[in-house]
Amino acid sequence: MDDIKAWHTRIELRSGWYAVALSSDLKDKPLRVMFDGQAYVLWRDGGRIGSKIGALADICPHRGAPLSLGRIQDGGVVCPYHGWRFERDGRCSHMPALASPAPAFIAPVQAAEGDGFVFLGRHAADLPLPIAPLVPGGTSVIMTGQVATTLGDFAENILDTTHTSVVHGGYLRGTDGRQPVTPTVVTGLDWIEAHYPPAATPDGFMGRFMGQGGYHITDRFRAPNITEVEYRQNGRLVFGTRFHLTPTEAGQIRAFGTMALAGQSWLTRAKISMLQVLFQRIIAEDRMILNAVSANRAAFGRTPHYIAPQDVLRAGIDALLRGDSPAVPARMPDMLV
Ligand code: FES
Ligand SMILES: [Fe+2]
């Protein structure tokens, strides 16, 4: 019973940068985004892509109007009700009905931009933005989607090899005959990763699409909210995905993903466009099962959380989300993937 209660308790988010919007969705109008149960207004002080981003709680301290329904003027965001204007530092710089504004203030939130995403900082201070190139010199595309789930369940889903042939049929892994493999798990202070040797390379569509030869696959979770999957061939990084998982409203996680292939030729661009279509399909299938899991838990009022031997990353992901360091499982299972 205690376990069940613990899993229903909201986990305090760890410090870090959380993706909250696509850069391309923030242009000449204020934008309302949800982050960890609260609404924020984002805007660009120059009203165009590339200018500096302001981020404040999306509620005017006067009567509570959502600033996101207002407009951008002289670098600030103007409330849609009585027209008070707020600067990026949270100060009210203009009240239309007063010759000089009375003191009014909204605590500003750290905002930054990179890799095609807008990030909000949670006690992020000097932490670097998590935007290192996925495949250096490669070609990348971005994608986003929201699912009714938890951060831990979403991260596990993306990194889990044991659901793929069940949920995704032959897209990622073949359905005809699984391969025996013993993964290796490695941990650091704030990350955990599983390595699958080339013998276990998927023989599904993905394996064929990527070309001949085995891949060394790495599945990694990095605190506070990042999943990374890497395919290496003869030690060379050839394909990778990274998802920033952001709690938005209660019980909802929005994923902001990047997918990259080595190379920059027209063939690489064509391949990645096809992969993008494939991934939209895969994400839709994951969304369906994760939504069903959430609805079922709500109906039963309980959250089964049995960590089986083949769930090699789950205990580590849970530890990282609690703010602890992960441990390598005591014994590695003989898996069939
Ligand atoms: S509610 Fe915003 S200015 Fe009055
Ligand atoms: Fe999946």
mmCIF file of C-alpha atoms and ligand atoms in Angstrom:
data_model
loop_
_atom_site.group_PDB
_atom_site.id
_atom_site.type_symbol
_atom_site.label_atom_id
_atom_site.label_comp_id
_atom_site.label_asym_id
_atom_site.label_seq_id
_atom_site.Cartn_x
_atom_site.Cartn_y
_atom_site.Cartn_z
ATOM 1 C CA MET A 1 0.000 0.000 0.000
ATOM 2 C CA ASP A 2 2.843 2.351 0.862
ATOM 3 C CA ASP A 3 4.363 1.636 -2.536
ATOM 4 C CA ILE A 4 1.141 2.516 -4.261
ATOM 5 C CA LYS A 5 0.893 5.746 -2.320
ATOM 6 C CA ALA A 6 4.484 6.647 -3.103
ATOM 7 C CA TRP A 7 3.854 6.268 -6.819
ATOM 8 C CA HIS A 8 0.837 8.507 -6.717
ATOM 9 C CA THR A 9 2.787 11.205 -4.933
ATOM 10 C CA ARG A 10 4.000 13.901 -7.238
ATOM 11 C CA ILE A 11 7.772 13.846 -7.553
ATOM 12 C CA GLU A 12 9.439 17.230 -7.104
ATOM 13 C CA LEU A 13 11.156 18.075 -10.378
ATOM 14 C CA ARG A 14 14.939 18.062 -10.323
ATOM 15 C CA SER A 15 16.901 21.143 -11.339
ATOM 16 C CA GLY A 16 17.680 21.500 -15.021
ATOM 17 C CA TRP A 17 16.472 22.889 -18.333
ATOM 18 C CA TYR A 18 13.074 21.675 -19.537
ATOM 19 C CA ALA A 19 11.968 22.082 -23.163
ATOM 20 C CA VAL A 20 8.539 23.748 -23.274
ATOM 21 C CA ALA A 21 8.007 24.860 -26.881
ATOM 22 C CA LEU A 22 9.321 24.579 -30.412
ATOM 23 C CA SER A 23 11.313 27.698 -31.354
ATOM 24 C CA SER A 24 9.244 27.887 -34.530
ATOM 25 C CA ASP A 25 6.010 28.153 -32.485
ATOM 26 C CA LEU A 26 7.230 31.349 -30.806
ATOM 27 C CA LYS A 27 7.120 34.200 -33.309
ATOM 28 C CA ASP A 28 5.356 37.572 -33.204
ATOM 29 C CA LYS A 29 2.745 36.734 -30.550
ATOM 30 C CA PRO A 30 2.948 35.735 -26.876
ATOM 31 C CA LEU A 31 2.624 31.971 -26.344
ATOM 32 C CA ARG A 32 1.125 30.162 -23.349
ATOM 33 C CA VAL A 33 2.935 26.959 -22.341
ATOM 34 C CA MET A 34 2.341 24.553 -19.467
ATOM 35 C CA PHE A 35 5.237 23.420 -17.301
ATOM 36 C CA ASP A 36 4.899 21.322 -14.156
ATOM 37 C CA GLY A 37 1.278 22.296 -13.592
ATOM 38 C CA GLN A 38 1.686 26.028 -14.147
ATOM 39 C CA ALA A 39 1.047 28.238 -17.179
ATOM 40 C CA TYR A 40 3.776 30.548 -18.437
ATOM 41 C CA VAL A 41 3.742 33.238 -21.090
ATOM 42 C CA LEU A 42 6.681 33.277 -23.493
ATOM 43 C CA TRP A 43 7.403 36.083 -25.922
ATOM 44 C CA ARG A 44 10.239 37.431 -28.044
ATOM 45 C CA ASP A 45 11.215 40.994 -27.161
ATOM 46 C CA GLY A 46 11.775 41.856 -30.827
ATOM 47 C CA GLY A 47 8.624 40.047 -31.940
ATOM 48 C CA ARG A 48 10.598 37.877 -34.371
ATOM 49 C CA ILE A 49 12.586 34.614 -34.438
ATOM 50 C CA GLY A 50 16.043 35.195 -32.996
ATOM 51 C CA SER A 51 15.173 37.988 -30.556
ATOM 52 C CA LYS A 52 15.444 37.483 -26.787
ATOM 53 C CA ILE A 53 12.832 35.421 -24.976
ATOM 54 C CA GLY A 54 10.886 36.561 -21.919
ATOM 55 C CA ALA A 55 9.122 34.083 -19.610
ATOM 56 C CA LEU A 56 6.719 34.959 -16.778
ATOM 57 C CA ALA A 57 3.876 33.218 -14.966
ATOM 58 C CA ASP A 58 0.921 33.743 -17.306
ATOM 59 C CA ILE A 59 -1.140 35.770 -14.842
ATOM 60 C CA CYS A 60 -1.301 39.543 -14.523
ATOM 61 C CA PRO A 61 -0.815 40.731 -10.908
ATOM 62 C CA HIS A 62 -3.584 43.332 -11.425
ATOM 63 C CA ARG A 63 -6.730 41.224 -11.984
ATOM 64 C CA GLY A 64 -5.314 37.952 -13.214
ATOM 65 C CA ALA A 65 -5.728 38.168 -16.977
ATOM 66 C CA PRO A 66 -3.595 35.727 -19.021
ATOM 67 C CA LEU A 67 -0.783 37.812 -20.501
ATOM 68 C CA SER A 68 -0.568 35.315 -23.363
ATOM 69 C CA LEU A 69 -3.799 36.817 -24.753
ATOM 70 C CA GLY A 70 -2.051 40.190 -25.009
ATOM 71 C CA ARG A 71 0.527 41.478 -27.472
ATOM 72 C CA ILE A 72 4.196 42.381 -27.717
ATOM 73 C CA GLN A 73 5.118 46.084 -27.607
ATOM 74 C CA ASP A 74 8.485 47.826 -27.139
ATOM 75 C CA GLY A 75 10.095 44.575 -26.013
ATOM 76 C CA GLY A 76 7.512 43.829 -23.321
ATOM 77 C CA VAL A 77 4.286 41.846 -23.115
ATOM 78 C CA VAL A 78 1.092 43.911 -22.786
ATOM 79 C CA CYS A 79 -1.803 42.634 -20.654
ATOM 80 C CA PRO A 80 -5.017 42.195 -22.686
ATOM 81 C CA TYR A 81 -7.189 43.757 -19.925
ATOM 82 C CA HIS A 82 -5.900 47.198 -18.775
ATOM 83 C CA GLY A 83 -2.790 47.282 -20.905
ATOM 84 C CA TRP A 84 -0.044 47.066 -18.285
ATOM 85 C CA ARG A 85 3.264 46.218 -19.917
ATOM 86 C CA PHE A 86 5.819 43.855 -18.375
ATOM 87 C CA GLU A 87 9.502 43.621 -19.296
ATOM 88 C CA ARG A 88 11.620 40.469 -19.505
ATOM 89 C CA ASP A 89 12.912 41.154 -15.971
ATOM 90 C CA GLY A 90 9.307 41.024 -14.720
ATOM 91 C CA ARG A 91 8.995 44.752 -13.998
ATOM 92 C CA CYS A 92 5.839 46.615 -15.041
ATOM 93 C CA SER A 93 7.137 49.468 -17.219
ATOM 94 C CA HIS A 94 3.865 51.011 -18.353
ATOM 95 C CA MET A 95 0.334 51.511 -17.008
ATOM 96 C CA PRO A 96 -1.739 53.336 -19.644
ATOM 97 C CA ALA A 97 -3.938 55.055 -17.012
ATOM 98 C CA LEU A 98 -1.012 56.485 -14.988
ATOM 99 C CA ALA A 99 1.598 59.063 -16.009
ATOM 100 C CA SER A 100 4.308 56.852 -14.490
ATOM 101 C CA PRO A 101 3.621 53.239 -13.485
ATOM 102 C CA ALA A 102 2.979 52.157 -9.884
ATOM 103 C CA PRO A 103 5.234 49.297 -8.698
ATOM 104 C CA ALA A 104 4.125 45.915 -10.061
ATOM 105 C CA PHE A 105 6.224 42.837 -10.655
ATOM 106 C CA ILE A 106 6.076 39.206 -11.778
ATOM 107 C CA ALA A 107 9.023 36.978 -10.810
ATOM 108 C CA PRO A 108 10.816 36.129 -14.074
ATOM 109 C CA VAL A 109 11.667 32.566 -15.067
ATOM 110 C CA GLN A 110 14.928 31.571 -16.766
ATOM 111 C CA ALA A 111 14.409 30.985 -20.483
ATOM 112 C CA ALA A 112 16.873 29.901 -23.155
ATOM 113 C CA GLU A 113 16.793 28.568 -26.685
ATOM 114 C CA GLY A 114 18.750 25.958 -28.624
ATOM 115 C CA ASP A 115 18.398 22.985 -30.995
ATOM 116 C CA GLY A 116 15.016 24.295 -32.161
ATOM 117 C CA PHE A 117 13.487 24.291 -28.663
ATOM 118 C CA VAL A 118 12.683 26.888 -25.999
ATOM 119 C CA PHE A 119 13.702 25.799 -22.491
ATOM 120 C CA LEU A 120 12.635 26.975 -19.034
ATOM 121 C CA GLY A 121 15.117 26.612 -16.195
ATOM 122 C CA ARG A 122 14.228 24.994 -12.877
ATOM 123 C CA HIS A 123 16.962 26.172 -10.480
ATOM 124 C CA ALA A 124 19.139 25.812 -13.581
ATOM 125 C CA ALA A 125 21.480 28.731 -12.685
ATOM 126 C CA ASP A 126 24.681 27.999 -14.612
ATOM 127 C CA LEU A 127 23.781 24.512 -15.823
ATOM 128 C CA PRO A 128 24.569 24.188 -19.547
ATOM 129 C CA LEU A 129 21.682 23.765 -21.977
ATOM 130 C CA PRO A 130 21.368 20.053 -22.859
ATOM 131 C CA ILE A 131 21.899 20.566 -26.575
ATOM 132 C CA ALA A 132 25.208 18.875 -27.496
ATOM 133 C CA PRO A 133 25.112 17.652 -31.116
ATOM 134 C CA LEU A 134 23.432 14.268 -31.280
ATOM 135 C CA VAL A 135 25.415 13.040 -34.286
ATOM 136 C CA PRO A 136 28.229 15.552 -34.914
ATOM 137 C CA GLY A 137 28.105 16.780 -38.505
ATOM 138 C CA GLY A 138 24.874 14.877 -39.091
ATOM 139 C CA THR A 139 21.427 15.813 -40.367
ATOM 140 C CA SER A 140 18.655 16.198 -37.823
ATOM 141 C CA VAL A 141 14.907 16.725 -37.582
ATOM 142 C CA ILE A 142 12.743 17.573 -34.584
ATOM 143 C CA MET A 143 9.356 16.293 -33.443
ATOM 144 C CA THR A 144 6.990 16.722 -30.502
ATOM 145 C CA GLY A 145 3.986 15.022 -28.941
ATOM 146 C CA GLN A 146 2.092 14.810 -25.644
ATOM 147 C CA VAL A 147 1.125 11.640 -23.777
ATOM 148 C CA ALA A 148 -0.880 10.900 -20.602
ATOM 149 C CA THR A 149 1.850 9.243 -18.544
ATOM 150 C CA THR A 150 4.579 9.862 -15.982
ATOM 151 C CA LEU A 151 8.145 10.980 -16.595
ATOM 152 C CA GLY A 152 9.523 7.603 -15.453
ATOM 153 C CA ASP A 153 7.118 5.576 -17.579
ATOM 154 C CA PHE A 154 7.746 7.687 -20.675
ATOM 155 C CA ALA A 155 11.540 7.515 -20.292
ATOM 156 C CA GLU A 156 11.385 3.761 -19.757
ATOM 157 C CA ASN A 157 9.129 3.332 -22.784
ATOM 158 C CA ILE A 158 11.540 5.103 -25.127
ATOM 159 C CA LEU A 159 14.541 3.110 -23.863
ATOM 160 C CA ASP A 160 12.819 -0.236 -23.398
ATOM 161 C CA THR A 161 13.713 -2.960 -25.896
ATOM 162 C CA THR A 162 11.186 -5.468 -24.579
ATOM 163 C CA HIS A 163 7.984 -3.774 -25.790
ATOM 164 C CA THR A 164 9.102 -2.925 -29.292
ATOM 165 C CA SER A 165 8.241 -6.104 -31.164
ATOM 166 C CA VAL A 166 4.958 -6.329 -29.231
ATOM 167 C CA VAL A 167 3.773 -2.739 -29.688
ATOM 168 C CA HIS A 168 5.530 -1.797 -32.912
ATOM 169 C CA GLY A 169 5.311 -5.039 -34.855
ATOM 170 C CA GLY A 170 8.131 -5.240 -37.347
ATOM 171 C CA TYR A 171 9.037 -1.544 -37.447
ATOM 172 C CA LEU A 172 11.840 -1.578 -34.925
ATOM 173 C CA ARG A 173 12.545 -5.212 -34.281
ATOM 174 C CA GLY A 174 11.610 -8.318 -36.173
ATOM 175 C CA THR A 175 8.765 -10.454 -34.928
ATOM 176 C CA ASP A 176 10.249 -13.675 -36.283
ATOM 177 C CA GLY A 177 12.655 -15.019 -33.711
ATOM 178 C CA ARG A 178 14.300 -12.980 -31.008
ATOM 179 C CA GLN A 179 18.062 -12.901 -30.546
ATOM 180 C CA PRO A 180 19.755 -13.937 -27.291
ATOM 181 C CA VAL A 181 21.732 -11.107 -25.732
ATOM 182 C CA THR A 182 23.170 -10.065 -22.391
ATOM 183 C CA PRO A 183 23.180 -6.278 -22.098
ATOM 184 C CA THR A 184 25.680 -4.262 -20.091
ATOM 185 C CA VAL A 185 24.589 -1.425 -17.822
ATOM 186 C CA VAL A 186 26.873 1.485 -16.949
ATOM 187 C CA THR A 187 26.051 4.356 -14.598
ATOM 188 C CA GLY A 188 27.342 7.796 -13.680
ATOM 189 C CA LEU A 189 26.314 10.325 -11.056
ATOM 190 C CA ASP A 190 23.309 11.515 -13.040
ATOM 191 C CA TRP A 191 22.887 9.008 -15.866
ATOM 192 C CA ILE A 192 22.414 5.337 -16.593
ATOM 193 C CA GLU A 193 22.839 3.523 -19.893
ATOM 194 C CA ALA A 194 22.338 0.037 -21.306
ATOM 195 C CA HIS A 195 24.530 -1.351 -24.097
ATOM 196 C CA TYR A 196 23.354 -3.967 -26.551
ATOM 197 C CA PRO A 197 26.089 -5.620 -28.642
ATOM 198 C CA PRO A 198 25.796 -5.870 -32.457
ATOM 199 C CA ALA A 199 24.547 -9.462 -32.363
ATOM 200 C CA ALA A 200 21.253 -8.099 -31.047
ATOM 201 C CA THR A 201 20.711 -5.648 -33.888
ATOM 202 C CA PRO A 202 17.040 -5.503 -34.775
ATOM 203 C CA ASP A 203 16.095 -7.385 -37.919
ATOM 204 C CA GLY A 204 12.879 -5.400 -38.311
ATOM 205 C CA PHE A 205 12.254 -2.567 -40.734
ATOM 206 C CA MET A 206 14.614 -0.273 -38.852
ATOM 207 C CA GLY A 207 17.476 -2.770 -39.081
ATOM 208 C CA ARG A 208 16.994 -3.253 -42.814
ATOM 209 C CA PHE A 209 16.479 0.451 -43.419
ATOM 210 C CA MET A 210 19.718 1.342 -41.692
ATOM 211 C CA GLY A 211 21.615 -0.985 -43.990
ATOM 212 C CA GLN A 212 23.641 -4.137 -43.513
ATOM 213 C CA GLY A 213 25.811 -4.851 -40.541
ATOM 214 C CA GLY A 214 25.309 -4.940 -36.810
ATOM 215 C CA TYR A 215 24.864 -1.962 -34.564
ATOM 216 C CA HIS A 216 26.038 -1.378 -31.057
ATOM 217 C CA ILE A 217 22.990 0.232 -29.450
ATOM 218 C CA THR A 218 23.152 2.467 -26.384
ATOM 219 C CA ASP A 219 19.985 3.428 -24.466
ATOM 220 C CA ARG A 220 20.611 6.224 -21.958
ATOM 221 C CA PHE A 221 18.628 8.215 -19.392
ATOM 222 C CA ARG A 222 20.113 11.471 -18.137
ATOM 223 C CA ALA A 223 18.684 13.296 -15.150
ATOM 224 C CA PRO A 224 16.495 15.153 -14.947
ATOM 225 C CA ASN A 225 14.507 14.262 -18.075
ATOM 226 C CA ILE A 226 16.469 13.185 -21.155
ATOM 227 C CA THR A 227 16.512 9.927 -23.109
ATOM 228 C CA GLU A 228 19.164 9.219 -25.724
ATOM 229 C CA VAL A 229 19.442 6.259 -28.088
ATOM 230 C CA GLU A 230 22.585 5.807 -30.184
ATOM 231 C CA TYR A 231 23.419 3.387 -32.989
ATOM 232 C CA ARG A 232 27.122 2.796 -33.610
ATOM 233 C CA GLN A 233 28.695 0.880 -36.458
ATOM 234 C CA ASN A 234 32.376 -0.057 -36.071
ATOM 235 C CA GLY A 235 32.582 2.509 -33.281
ATOM 236 C CA ARG A 236 31.139 5.305 -35.438
ATOM 237 C CA LEU A 237 27.959 7.058 -34.339
ATOM 238 C CA VAL A 238 25.537 6.743 -37.261
ATOM 239 C CA PHE A 239 22.083 7.410 -35.790
ATOM 240 C CA GLY A 240 20.688 8.936 -32.611
ATOM 241 C CA THR A 241 17.541 10.204 -30.938
ATOM 242 C CA ARG A 242 17.163 12.509 -27.953
ATOM 243 C CA PHE A 243 13.913 13.287 -26.172
ATOM 244 C CA HIS A 244 13.421 16.034 -23.601
ATOM 245 C CA LEU A 245 10.455 14.903 -21.478
ATOM 246 C CA THR A 246 8.568 17.754 -19.852
ATOM 247 C CA PRO A 247 5.735 17.472 -17.326
ATOM 248 C CA THR A 248 3.047 19.892 -18.535
ATOM 249 C CA GLU A 249 -0.357 19.495 -16.882
ATOM 250 C CA ALA A 250 -1.101 16.896 -14.196
ATOM 251 C CA GLY A 251 -0.483 13.424 -15.634
ATOM 252 C CA GLN A 252 0.729 14.742 -18.992
ATOM 253 C CA ILE A 253 4.247 14.606 -20.413
ATOM 254 C CA ARG A 254 5.246 16.388 -23.601
ATOM 255 C CA ALA A 255 8.211 15.009 -25.513
ATOM 256 C CA PHE A 256 10.483 17.269 -27.553
ATOM 257 C CA GLY A 257 12.582 15.019 -29.756
ATOM 258 C CA THR A 258 15.535 15.280 -32.094
ATOM 259 C CA MET A 259 16.569 12.533 -34.481
ATOM 260 C CA ALA A 260 19.882 12.641 -36.353
ATOM 261 C CA LEU A 261 21.642 10.590 -39.029
ATOM 262 C CA ALA A 262 25.332 10.809 -39.922
ATOM 263 C CA GLY A 263 26.010 12.621 -43.196
ATOM 264 C CA GLN A 264 24.553 15.591 -45.024
ATOM 265 C CA SER A 265 23.915 14.276 -48.523
ATOM 266 C CA TRP A 266 20.551 14.346 -50.290
ATOM 267 C CA LEU A 267 20.309 10.625 -49.535
ATOM 268 C CA THR A 268 20.717 11.307 -45.803
ATOM 269 C CA ARG A 269 18.024 13.983 -45.977
ATOM 270 C CA ALA A 270 15.706 11.633 -47.860
ATOM 271 C CA LYS A 271 16.356 8.854 -45.348
ATOM 272 C CA ILE A 272 15.699 11.052 -42.352
ATOM 273 C CA SER A 273 12.416 12.299 -43.821
ATOM 274 C CA MET A 274 11.316 8.682 -44.151
ATOM 275 C CA LEU A 275 12.505 7.918 -40.627
ATOM 276 C CA GLN A 276 10.509 10.894 -39.388
ATOM 277 C CA VAL A 277 7.324 9.450 -40.885
ATOM 278 C CA LEU A 278 8.166 6.064 -39.351
ATOM 279 C CA PHE A 279 8.769 7.642 -35.952
ATOM 280 C CA GLN A 280 5.464 9.536 -36.027
ATOM 281 C CA ARG A 281 3.830 6.138 -36.447
ATOM 282 C CA ILE A 282 5.894 4.602 -33.645
ATOM 283 C CA ILE A 283 5.158 7.513 -31.302
ATOM 284 C CA ALA A 284 1.435 7.189 -32.049
ATOM 285 C CA GLU A 285 1.597 3.507 -31.032
ATOM 286 C CA ASP A 286 3.472 4.328 -27.822
ATOM 287 C CA ARG A 287 0.988 7.103 -27.052
ATOM 288 C CA MET A 288 -1.875 4.639 -27.450
ATOM 289 C CA ILE A 289 -0.465 2.058 -25.025
ATOM 290 C CA LEU A 290 0.739 4.642 -22.469
ATOM 291 C CA ASN A 291 -2.635 6.437 -22.531
ATOM 292 C CA ALA A 292 -4.359 3.066 -22.017
ATOM 293 C CA VAL A 293 -2.032 2.298 -19.084
ATOM 294 C CA SER A 294 -2.873 5.640 -17.432
ATOM 295 C CA ALA A 295 -6.622 5.215 -17.924
ATOM 296 C CA ASN A 296 -6.454 1.663 -16.542
ATOM 297 C CA ARG A 297 -4.502 2.698 -13.439
ATOM 298 C CA ALA A 298 -7.066 5.419 -12.783
ATOM 299 C CA ALA A 299 -9.912 2.895 -13.175
ATOM 300 C CA PHE A 300 -8.265 0.420 -10.767
ATOM 301 C CA GLY A 301 -6.874 3.078 -8.435
ATOM 302 C CA ARG A 302 -3.500 1.399 -8.364
ATOM 303 C CA THR A 303 -0.166 1.543 -10.129
ATOM 304 C CA PRO A 304 1.551 -1.837 -10.575
ATOM 305 C CA HIS A 305 5.303 -1.352 -10.496
ATOM 306 C CA TYR A 306 7.003 -4.729 -10.764
ATOM 307 C CA ILE A 307 10.582 -4.284 -11.965
ATOM 308 C CA ALA A 308 11.353 -7.553 -13.770
ATOM 309 C CA PRO A 309 14.965 -8.693 -14.479
ATOM 310 C CA GLN A 310 14.756 -7.565 -18.120
ATOM 311 C CA ASP A 311 13.750 -4.027 -17.047
ATOM 312 C CA VAL A 312 17.445 -3.238 -16.676
ATOM 313 C CA LEU A 313 17.131 0.566 -16.618
ATOM 314 C CA ARG A 314 13.976 1.104 -14.581
ATOM 315 C CA ALA A 315 15.375 1.074 -11.038
ATOM 316 C CA GLY A 316 18.089 3.490 -12.175
ATOM 317 C CA ILE A 317 15.598 5.838 -13.836
ATOM 318 C CA ASP A 318 13.484 5.840 -10.664
ATOM 319 C CA ALA A 319 16.560 6.593 -8.532
ATOM 320 C CA LEU A 320 17.573 9.484 -10.795
ATOM 321 C CA LEU A 321 14.070 10.961 -10.680
ATOM 322 C CA ARG A 322 14.181 10.832 -6.870
ATOM 323 C CA GLY A 323 17.489 12.715 -6.926
ATOM 324 C CA ASP A 324 19.628 9.675 -6.065
ATOM 325 C CA SER A 325 22.433 8.152 -8.093
ATOM 326 C CA PRO A 326 21.612 4.980 -10.013
ATOM 327 C CA ALA A 327 23.092 1.543 -9.346
ATOM 328 C CA VAL A 328 23.938 -1.208 -11.822
ATOM 329 C CA PRO A 329 21.515 -4.148 -11.394
ATOM 330 C CA ALA A 330 23.139 -6.933 -9.360
ATOM 331 C CA ARG A 331 22.764 -9.491 -12.137
ATOM 332 C CA MET A 332 22.345 -9.043 -15.869
ATOM 333 C CA PRO A 333 19.581 -11.156 -17.396
ATOM 334 C CA ASP A 334 19.926 -13.452 -20.396
ATOM 335 C CA MET A 335 17.574 -11.610 -22.667
ATOM 336 C CA LEU A 336 15.824 -12.330 -25.926
ATOM 337 C CA VAL A 337 15.316 -9.169 -27.918
HETATM 338 S S1 FES B 1 -5.595 42.548 -15.420
HETATM 339 FE FE1 FES B 1 -3.736 42.976 -16.379
HETATM 340 S S2 FES B 1 -3.698 45.108 -16.505
HETATM 341 FE FE2 FES B 1 -5.508 44.684 -15.414
HETATM 342 FE FE FE B 2 7.882 2.302 -28.259
#
